Amino acid sequence: MKLVFAIVHDEDGSKVMEELNKNGFGVTKMCSSGGFLKAGNTTLLVGVDEEKLDEVIAIIEKKSKSRKQVINTPATPGGMNGMNGMYMPYPVEVTVGGATIFVVDVEKFHKV
């Protein structure tokens, strides 16, 4: 048995859960946030038999789309030089979304 930890963008979390449930997989949802953009994430836990692992990963990949997002940085690219100590935010395009997936072995599993 395997335990899949999938960290997905909040916008994709419900779509991933719905598709996994539709295909007979139980899912536990935990709210989380990323350290870089401090954006909301959804962490999904899925217990799965090893022979169904590829199916779970394929569903997560299919329903977790990466996308471009523009964010404002807290300072100018050259720092504060020439700005009299003022911070000037500037827009930067970053890729968000997709999924980060961890798979670990489960030594024991009990459902009570």
GROMACS .gro file of N, CA, C and O in nm:
model
  448
    1MET      N    1   0.084  -0.117   0.000
    1MET     CA    2   0.000   0.000   0.000
    1MET      C    3   0.088   0.124   0.000
    1MET      O    4   0.198   0.123   0.056
    2LYS      N    5   0.040   0.230  -0.064
    2LYS     CA    6   0.113   0.357  -0.074
    2LYS      C    7   0.026   0.470  -0.020
    2LYS      O    8  -0.097   0.462  -0.023
    3LEU      N    9   0.090   0.575   0.027
    3LEU     CA   10   0.022   0.697   0.067
    3LEU      C   11   0.073   0.808  -0.023
    3LEU      O   12   0.194   0.833  -0.030
    4VAL      N   13  -0.018   0.872  -0.093
    4VAL     CA   14   0.015   0.980  -0.186
    4VAL      C   15  -0.018   1.112  -0.119
    4VAL      O   16  -0.131   1.133  -0.074
    5PHE      N   17   0.081   1.200  -0.111
    5PHE     CA   18   0.061   1.338  -0.068
    5PHE      C   19   0.068   1.422  -0.194
    5PHE      O   20   0.172   1.424  -0.261
    6ALA      N   21  -0.039   1.490  -0.228
    6ALA     CA   22  -0.041   1.575  -0.347
    6ALA      C   23  -0.072   1.718  -0.304
    6ALA      O   24  -0.177   1.744  -0.247
    7ILE      N   25   0.020   1.808  -0.331
    7ILE     CA   26   0.001   1.949  -0.299
    7ILE      C   27  -0.037   2.019  -0.429
    7ILE      O   28   0.043   2.022  -0.524
    8VAL      N   29  -0.160   2.070  -0.434
    8VAL     CA   30  -0.212   2.132  -0.555
    8VAL      C   31  -0.261   2.273  -0.525
    8VAL      O   32  -0.286   2.308  -0.410
    9HIS      N   33  -0.273   2.354  -0.627
    9HIS     CA   34  -0.324   2.489  -0.614
    9HIS      C   35  -0.470   2.482  -0.568
    9HIS      O   36  -0.544   2.392  -0.607
   10ASP      N   37  -0.512   2.578  -0.484
   10ASP     CA   38  -0.650   2.579  -0.434
   10ASP      C   39  -0.753   2.570  -0.546
   10ASP      O   40  -0.856   2.505  -0.531
   11GLU      N   41  -0.725   2.635  -0.658
   11GLU     CA   42  -0.822   2.634  -0.770
   11GLU      C   43  -0.841   2.495  -0.827
   11GLU      O   44  -0.944   2.467  -0.887
   12ASP      N   45  -0.742   2.408  -0.811
   12ASP     CA   46  -0.749   2.272  -0.867
   12ASP      C   47  -0.793   2.167  -0.766
   12ASP      O   48  -0.831   2.057  -0.804
   13GLY      N   49  -0.787   2.200  -0.636
   13GLY     CA   50  -0.812   2.101  -0.531
   13GLY      C   51  -0.944   2.029  -0.545
   13GLY      O   52  -0.950   1.905  -0.539
   14SER      N   53  -1.053   2.104  -0.563
   14SER     CA   54  -1.184   2.039  -0.571
   14SER      C   55  -1.199   1.954  -0.697
   14SER      O   56  -1.261   1.848  -0.695
   15LYS      N   57  -1.138   1.997  -0.808
   15LYS     CA   58  -1.145   1.919  -0.933
   15LYS      C   59  -1.070   1.788  -0.919
   15LYS      O   60  -1.117   1.683  -0.965
   16VAL      N   61  -0.954   1.792  -0.853
   16VAL     CA   62  -0.876   1.671  -0.833
   16VAL      C   63  -0.952   1.575  -0.741
   16VAL      O   64  -0.966   1.455  -0.771
   17MET      N   65  -1.006   1.628  -0.630
   17MET     CA   66  -1.082   1.544  -0.536
   17MET      C   67  -1.202   1.480  -0.604
   17MET      O   68  -1.228   1.360  -0.586
   18GLU      N   69  -1.275   1.558  -0.679
   18GLU     CA   70  -1.395   1.508  -0.746
   18GLU      C   71  -1.360   1.394  -0.842
   18GLU      O   72  -1.428   1.290  -0.844
   19GLU      N   73  -1.255   1.411  -0.919
   19GLU     CA   74  -1.215   1.307  -1.015
   19GLU      C   75  -1.165   1.181  -0.944
   19GLU      O   76  -1.195   1.069  -0.985
   20LEU      N   77  -1.088   1.200  -0.836
   20LEU     CA   78  -1.042   1.084  -0.760
   20LEU      C   79  -1.161   1.009  -0.699
   20LEU      O   80  -1.167   0.885  -0.708
   21ASN      N   81  -1.257   1.082  -0.640
   21ASN     CA   82  -1.375   1.017  -0.582
   21ASN      C   83  -1.457   0.946  -0.689
   21ASN      O   84  -1.505   0.835  -0.666
   22LYS      N   85  -1.471   1.009  -0.805
   22LYS     CA   86  -1.548   0.949  -0.914
   22LYS      C   87  -1.486   0.816  -0.958
   22LYS      O   88  -1.556   0.726  -1.004
   23ASN      N   89  -1.355   0.803  -0.941
   23ASN     CA   90  -1.285   0.680  -0.979
   23ASN      C   91  -1.264   0.586  -0.862
   23ASN      O   92  -1.187   0.491  -0.870
   24GLY      N   93  -1.334   0.612  -0.750
   24GLY     CA   94  -1.335   0.519  -0.638
   24GLY      C   95  -1.224   0.535  -0.536
   24GLY      O   96  -1.204   0.447  -0.453
   25PHE      N   97  -1.153   0.646  -0.539
   25PHE     CA   98  -1.044   0.668  -0.444
   25PHE      C   99  -1.091   0.761  -0.332
   25PHE      O  100  -1.149   0.866  -0.358
   26GLY      N  101  -1.064   0.722  -0.208
   26GLY     CA  102  -1.093   0.807  -0.094
   26GLY      C  103  -0.983   0.912  -0.079
   26GLY      O  104  -0.866   0.883  -0.102
   27VAL      N  105  -1.021   1.032  -0.040
   27VAL     CA  106  -0.927   1.143  -0.032
   27VAL      C  107  -0.949   1.219   0.098
   27VAL      O  108  -1.063   1.244   0.137
   28THR      N  109  -0.840   1.257   0.165
   28THR     CA  110  -0.847   1.347   0.279
   28THR      C  111  -0.786   1.479   0.235
   28THR      O  112  -0.677   1.481   0.176
   29LYS      N  113  -0.856   1.589   0.263
   29LYS     CA  114  -0.812   1.723   0.222
   29LYS      C  115  -0.761   1.800   0.343
   29LYS      O  116  -0.825   1.802   0.448
   30MET      N  117  -0.645   1.864   0.325
   30MET     CA  118  -0.591   1.953   0.427
   30MET      C  119  -0.559   2.087   0.360
   30MET      O  120  -0.506   2.090   0.249
   31CYS      N  121  -0.591   2.196   0.427
   31CYS     CA  122  -0.558   2.328   0.375
   31CYS      C  123  -0.413   2.360   0.411
   31CYS      O  124  -0.366   2.328   0.520
   32SER      N  125  -0.342   2.421   0.318
   32SER     CA  126  -0.203   2.457   0.341
   32SER      C  127  -0.171   2.582   0.261
   32SER      O  128  -0.251   2.628   0.181
   33SER      N  129  -0.055   2.639   0.285
   33SER     CA  130  -0.014   2.755   0.206
   33SER      C  131   0.132   2.742   0.171
   33SER      O  132   0.211   2.684   0.245
   34GLY      N  133   0.167   2.795   0.053
   34GLY     CA  134   0.304   2.787   0.006
   34GLY      C  135   0.391   2.894   0.069
   34GLY      O  136   0.344   3.001   0.107
   35GLY      N  137   0.519   2.867   0.079
   35GLY     CA  138   0.612   2.961   0.140
   35GLY      C  139   0.655   3.071   0.046
   35GLY      O  140   0.681   3.183   0.088
   36PHE      N  141   0.661   3.046  -0.085
   36PHE     CA  142   0.712   3.144  -0.179
   36PHE      C  143   0.611   3.255  -0.206
   36PHE      O  144   0.637   3.371  -0.182
   37LEU      N  145   0.493   3.218  -0.255
   37LEU     CA  146   0.390   3.318  -0.286
   37LEU      C  147   0.290   3.335  -0.173
   37LEU      O  148   0.204   3.421  -0.180
   38LYS      N  149   0.301   3.252  -0.070
   38LYS     CA  150   0.208   3.253   0.042
   38LYS      C  151   0.063   3.237  -0.006
   38LYS      O  152  -0.030   3.287   0.054
   39ALA      N  153   0.048   3.165  -0.116
   39ALA     CA  154  -0.084   3.140  -0.174
   39ALA      C  155  -0.143   3.014  -0.114
   39ALA      O  156  -0.072   2.926  -0.065
   40GLY      N  157  -0.275   3.004  -0.119
   40GLY     CA  158  -0.342   2.886  -0.066
   40GLY      C  159  -0.318   2.764  -0.152
   40GLY      O  160  -0.321   2.770  -0.274
   41ASN      N  161  -0.292   2.655  -0.085
   41ASN     CA  162  -0.278   2.525  -0.150
   41ASN      C  163  -0.376   2.429  -0.087
   41ASN      O  164  -0.431   2.455   0.019
   42THR      N  165  -0.394   2.318  -0.152
   42THR     CA  166  -0.469   2.208  -0.096
   42THR      C  167  -0.376   2.088  -0.095
   42THR      O  168  -0.317   2.055  -0.196
   43THR      N  169  -0.363   2.025   0.022
   43THR     CA  170  -0.283   1.903   0.032
   43THR      C  171  -0.379   1.786   0.042
   43THR      O  172  -0.464   1.784   0.131
   44LEU      N  173  -0.367   1.694  -0.052
   44LEU     CA  174  -0.455   1.577  -0.057
   44LEU      C  175  -0.378   1.453  -0.016
   44LEU      O  176  -0.261   1.435  -0.055
   45LEU      N  177  -0.441   1.369   0.065
   45LEU     CA  178  -0.381   1.241   0.105
   45LEU      C  179  -0.468   1.130   0.048
   45LEU      O  180  -0.590   1.129   0.069
   46VAL      N  181  -0.404   1.038  -0.021
   46VAL     CA  182  -0.476   0.927  -0.084
   46VAL      C  183  -0.403   0.798  -0.051
   46VAL      O  184  -0.287   0.781  -0.086
   47GLY      N  185  -0.471   0.708   0.018
   47GLY     CA  186  -0.418   0.574   0.041
   47GLY      C  187  -0.459   0.487  -0.076
   47GLY      O  188  -0.576   0.484  -0.113
   48VAL      N  189  -0.362   0.417  -0.135
   48VAL     CA  190  -0.392   0.342  -0.257
   48VAL      C  191  -0.307   0.216  -0.264
   48VAL      O  192  -0.192   0.214  -0.219
   49ASP      N  193  -0.366   0.109  -0.318
   49ASP     CA  194  -0.288  -0.012  -0.344
   49ASP      C  195  -0.187   0.018  -0.454
   49ASP      O  196  -0.213   0.099  -0.545
   50GLU      N  197  -0.072  -0.045  -0.446
   50GLU     CA  198   0.038  -0.015  -0.537
   50GLU      C  199   0.000  -0.029  -0.684
   50GLU      O  200   0.043   0.050  -0.767
   51GLU      N  201  -0.086  -0.126  -0.716
   51GLU     CA  202  -0.124  -0.145  -0.858
   51GLU      C  203  -0.213  -0.032  -0.911
   51GLU      O  204  -0.230  -0.018  -1.032
   52LYS      N  205  -0.271   0.050  -0.824
   52LYS     CA  206  -0.356   0.162  -0.866
   52LYS      C  207  -0.282   0.297  -0.856
   52LYS      O  208  -0.339   0.401  -0.887
   53LEU      N  209  -0.156   0.295  -0.816
   53LEU     CA  210  -0.080   0.418  -0.794
   53LEU      C  211  -0.068   0.502  -0.921
   53LEU      O  212  -0.091   0.624  -0.917
   54ASP      N  213  -0.037   0.440  -1.033
   54ASP     CA  214  -0.023   0.516  -1.158
   54ASP      C  215  -0.153   0.585  -1.198
   54ASP      O  216  -0.152   0.695  -1.253
   55GLU      N  217  -0.266   0.521  -1.170
   55GLU     CA  218  -0.396   0.580  -1.202
   55GLU      C  219  -0.420   0.706  -1.118
   55GLU      O  220  -0.466   0.808  -1.169
   56VAL      N  221  -0.387   0.700  -0.990
   56VAL     CA  222  -0.403   0.816  -0.902
   56VAL      C  223  -0.315   0.931  -0.949
   56VAL      O  224  -0.361   1.046  -0.960
   57ILE      N  225  -0.190   0.902  -0.979
   57ILE     CA  226  -0.098   1.007  -1.025
   57ILE      C  227  -0.146   1.067  -1.157
   57ILE      O  228  -0.140   1.188  -1.176
   58ALA      N  229  -0.196   0.985  -1.247
   58ALA     CA  230  -0.246   1.035  -1.376
   58ALA      C  231  -0.364   1.129  -1.357
   58ALA      O  232  -0.374   1.232  -1.424
   59ILE      N  233  -0.453   1.097  -1.264
   59ILE     CA  234  -0.568   1.185  -1.236
   59ILE      C  235  -0.520   1.318  -1.180
   59ILE      O  236  -0.566   1.425  -1.221
   60ILE      N  237  -0.426   1.314  -1.087
   60ILE     CA  238  -0.374   1.438  -1.029
   60ILE      C  239  -0.309   1.523  -1.137
   60ILE      O  240  -0.332   1.644  -1.145
   61GLU      N  241  -0.229   1.461  -1.222
   61GLU     CA  242  -0.163   1.535  -1.331
   61GLU      C  243  -0.264   1.596  -1.427
   61GLU      O  244  -0.248   1.710  -1.471
   62LYS      N  245  -0.369   1.521  -1.458
   62LYS     CA  246  -0.470   1.567  -1.554
   62LYS      C  247  -0.548   1.687  -1.501
   62LYS      O  248  -0.580   1.779  -1.576
   63LYS      N  249  -0.577   1.689  -1.372
   63LYS     CA  250  -0.664   1.792  -1.315
   63LYS      C  251  -0.587   1.908  -1.249
   63LYS      O  252  -0.649   2.003  -1.203
   64SER      N  253  -0.455   1.901  -1.243
   64SER     CA  254  -0.374   2.008  -1.182
   64SER      C  255  -0.300   2.081  -1.292
   64SER      O  256  -0.199   2.034  -1.341
   65LYS      N  257  -0.350   2.196  -1.329
   65LYS     CA  258  -0.292   2.272  -1.440
   65LYS      C  259  -0.201   2.382  -1.388
   65LYS      O  260  -0.238   2.456  -1.297
   66SER      N  261  -0.082   2.395  -1.446
   66SER     CA  262   0.002   2.508  -1.412
   66SER      C  263  -0.041   2.626  -1.500
   66SER      O  264  -0.093   2.609  -1.610
   67ARG      N  265  -0.023   2.746  -1.447
   67ARG     CA  266  -0.064   2.867  -1.518
   67ARG      C  267   0.028   2.981  -1.480
   67ARG      O  268   0.095   2.976  -1.379
   68LYS      N  269   0.030   3.082  -1.563
   68LYS     CA  270   0.112   3.201  -1.537
   68LYS      C  271   0.031   3.300  -1.453
   68LYS      O  272  -0.090   3.313  -1.470
   69GLN      N  273   0.100   3.368  -1.361
   69GLN     CA  274   0.035   3.468  -1.277
   69GLN      C  275   0.134   3.582  -1.259
   69GLN      O  276   0.254   3.561  -1.245
   70VAL      N  277   0.084   3.704  -1.261
   70VAL     CA  278   0.170   3.821  -1.240
   70VAL      C  279   0.159   3.863  -1.094
   70VAL      O  280   0.049   3.878  -1.041
   71ILE      N  281   0.275   3.878  -1.030
   71ILE     CA  282   0.279   3.924  -0.891
   71ILE      C  283   0.364   4.050  -0.884
   71ILE      O  284   0.446   4.076  -0.972
   72ASN      N  285   0.343   4.131  -0.782
   72ASN     CA  286   0.427   4.248  -0.759
   72ASN      C  287   0.534   4.212  -0.657
   72ASN      O  288   0.503   4.162  -0.550
   73THR      N  289   0.659   4.241  -0.691
   73THR     CA  290   0.768   4.216  -0.599
   73THR      C  291   0.777   4.330  -0.499
   73THR      O  292   0.731   4.441  -0.526
   74PRO      N  293   0.840   4.308  -0.384
   74PRO     CA  294   0.848   4.413  -0.283
   74PRO      C  295   0.956   4.518  -0.312
   74PRO      O  296   0.960   4.620  -0.247
   75ALA      N  297   1.047   4.497  -0.408
   75ALA     CA  298   1.152   4.595  -0.435
   75ALA      C  299   1.186   4.594  -0.583
   75ALA      O  300   1.155   4.501  -0.656
   76THR      N  301   1.255   4.698  -0.628
   76THR     CA  302   1.296   4.708  -0.768
   76THR      C  303   1.409   4.611  -0.796
   76THR      O  304   1.479   4.568  -0.704
   77PRO      N  305   1.432   4.576  -0.923
   77PRO     CA  306   1.537   4.479  -0.955
   77PRO      C  307   1.676   4.524  -0.908
   77PRO      O  308   1.757   4.443  -0.869
   78GLY      N  309   1.704   4.654  -0.908
   78GLY     CA  310   1.836   4.702  -0.868
   78GLY      C  311   1.843   4.740  -0.722
   78GLY      O  312   1.937   4.805  -0.679
   79GLY      N  313   1.747   4.705  -0.644
   79GLY     CA  314   1.746   4.742  -0.503
   79GLY      C  315   1.699   4.884  -0.485
   79GLY      O  316   1.613   4.933  -0.557
   80MET      N  317   1.757   4.956  -0.391
   80MET     CA  318   1.711   5.091  -0.361
   80MET      C  319   1.798   5.198  -0.424
   80MET      O  320   1.775   5.315  -0.405
   81ASN      N  321   1.901   5.162  -0.498
   81ASN     CA  322   1.992   5.260  -0.555
   81ASN      C  323   1.918   5.360  -0.643
   81ASN      O  324   1.840   5.323  -0.728
   82GLY      N  325   1.943   5.485  -0.621
   82GLY     CA  326   1.883   5.589  -0.703
   82GLY      C  327   1.738   5.618  -0.671
   82GLY      O  328   1.675   5.698  -0.737
   83MET      N  329   1.682   5.555  -0.570
   83MET     CA  330   1.540   5.574  -0.540
   83MET      C  331   1.522   5.642  -0.404
   83MET      O  332   1.415   5.640  -0.347
   84ASN      N  333   1.630   5.697  -0.349
   84ASN     CA  334   1.623   5.765  -0.219
   84ASN      C  335   1.563   5.677  -0.110
   84ASN      O  336   1.485   5.721  -0.028
   85GLY      N  337   1.599   5.549  -0.112
   85GLY     CA  338   1.553   5.457  -0.009
   85GLY      C  339   1.410   5.409  -0.025
   85GLY      O  340   1.358   5.342   0.062
   86MET      N  341   1.345   5.439  -0.137
   86MET     CA  342   1.206   5.397  -0.158
   86MET      C  343   1.202   5.261  -0.228
   86MET      O  344   1.286   5.233  -0.312
   87TYR      N  345   1.106   5.181  -0.190
   87TYR     CA  346   1.083   5.054  -0.258
   87TYR      C  347   0.981   5.075  -0.368
   87TYR      O  348   0.875   5.133  -0.346
   88MET      N  349   1.013   5.027  -0.486
   88MET     CA  350   0.921   5.037  -0.598
   88MET      C  351   0.884   4.896  -0.644
   88MET      O  352   0.969   4.824  -0.695
   89PRO      N  353   0.761   4.853  -0.621
   89PRO     CA  354   0.722   4.719  -0.666
   89PRO      C  355   0.721   4.712  -0.818
   89PRO      O  356   0.696   4.812  -0.886
   90TYR      N  357   0.753   4.597  -0.871
   90TYR     CA  358   0.745   4.576  -1.015
   90TYR      C  359   0.684   4.439  -1.041
   90TYR      O  360   0.703   4.347  -0.964
   91PRO      N  361   0.610   4.426  -1.150
   91PRO     CA  362   0.541   4.299  -1.178
   91PRO      C  363   0.638   4.194  -1.233
   91PRO      O  364   0.727   4.225  -1.311
   92VAL      N  365   0.618   4.071  -1.189
   92VAL     CA  366   0.696   3.957  -1.235
   92VAL      C  367   0.599   3.844  -1.267
   92VAL      O  368   0.506   3.818  -1.189
   93GLU      N  369   0.621   3.779  -1.380
   93GLU     CA  370   0.536   3.666  -1.417
   93GLU      C  371   0.597   3.538  -1.359
   93GLU      O  372   0.715   3.510  -1.378
   94VAL      N  373   0.515   3.461  -1.286
   94VAL     CA  374   0.559   3.335  -1.227
   94VAL      C  375   0.462   3.224  -1.268
   94VAL      O  376   0.348   3.251  -1.303
   95THR      N  377   0.509   3.101  -1.263
   95THR     CA  378   0.424   2.986  -1.290
   95THR      C  379   0.370   2.934  -1.158
   95THR      O  380   0.446   2.911  -1.064
   96VAL      N  381   0.238   2.918  -1.149
   96VAL     CA  382   0.174   2.864  -1.031
   96VAL      C  383   0.091   2.742  -1.072
   96VAL      O  384   0.065   2.721  -1.190
   97GLY      N  385   0.049   2.667  -0.975
   97GLY     CA  386  -0.035   2.551  -1.005
   97GLY      C  387   0.048   2.427  -1.028
   97GLY      O  388   0.162   2.417  -0.982
   98GLY      N  389  -0.010   2.334  -1.099
   98GLY     CA  390   0.055   2.205  -1.113
   98GLY      C  391   0.038   2.127  -0.984
   98GLY      O  392  -0.050   2.156  -0.903
   99ALA      N  393   0.122   2.031  -0.962
   99ALA     CA  394   0.113   1.950  -0.841
   99ALA      C  395   0.252   1.906  -0.799
   99ALA      O  396   0.338   1.883  -0.882
  100THR      N  397   0.269   1.897  -0.669
  100THR     CA  398   0.388   1.834  -0.612
  100THR      C  399   0.338   1.707  -0.544
  100THR      O  400   0.250   1.713  -0.459
  101ILE      N  401   0.393   1.594  -0.585
  101ILE     CA  402   0.341   1.465  -0.540
  101ILE      C  403   0.452   1.387  -0.469
  101ILE      O  404   0.562   1.372  -0.522
  102PHE      N  405   0.419   1.340  -0.349
  102PHE     CA  406   0.508   1.252  -0.273
  102PHE      C  407   0.437   1.119  -0.256
  102PHE      O  408   0.317   1.115  -0.228
  103VAL      N  409   0.511   1.010  -0.270
  103VAL     CA  410   0.455   0.877  -0.251
  103VAL      C  411   0.542   0.806  -0.147
  103VAL      O  412   0.664   0.799  -0.163
  104VAL      N  413   0.477   0.757  -0.042
  104VAL     CA  414   0.551   0.687   0.063
  104VAL      C  415   0.487   0.549   0.087
  104VAL      O  416   0.369   0.528   0.063
  105ASP      N  417   0.571   0.457   0.132
  105ASP     CA  418   0.522   0.323   0.166
  105ASP      C  419   0.443   0.328   0.295
  105ASP      O  420   0.475   0.403   0.386
  106VAL      N  421   0.338   0.247   0.302
  106VAL     CA  422   0.257   0.235   0.424
  106VAL      C  423   0.287   0.099   0.485
  106VAL      O  424   0.265  -0.004   0.422
  107GLU      N  425   0.338   0.101   0.605
  107GLU     CA  426   0.372  -0.024   0.672
  107GLU      C  427   0.246  -0.097   0.722
  107GLU      O  428   0.234  -0.218   0.710
  108LYS      N  429   0.153  -0.019   0.780
  108LYS     CA  430   0.027  -0.075   0.830
  108LYS      C  431  -0.086   0.019   0.795
  108LYS      O  432  -0.069   0.140   0.793
  109PHE      N  433  -0.204  -0.040   0.775
  109PHE     CA  434  -0.323   0.039   0.746
  109PHE      C  435  -0.440  -0.024   0.821
  109PHE      O  436  -0.464  -0.144   0.806
  110HIS      N  437  -0.510   0.054   0.900
  110HIS     CA  438  -0.629   0.007   0.971
  110HIS      C  439  -0.740   0.110   0.949
  110HIS      O  440  -0.719   0.229   0.966
  111LYS      N  441  -0.856   0.063   0.913
  111LYS     CA  442  -0.972   0.152   0.901
  111LYS      C  443  -1.072   0.105   1.006
  111LYS      O  444  -1.119  -0.007   1.001
  112VAL      N  445  -1.103   0.195   1.101
  112VAL     CA  446  -1.194   0.158   1.210
  112VAL      C  447  -1.318   0.244   1.207
  112VAL      O  448  -1.323   0.348   1.149
   0.00000   0.00000   0.00000
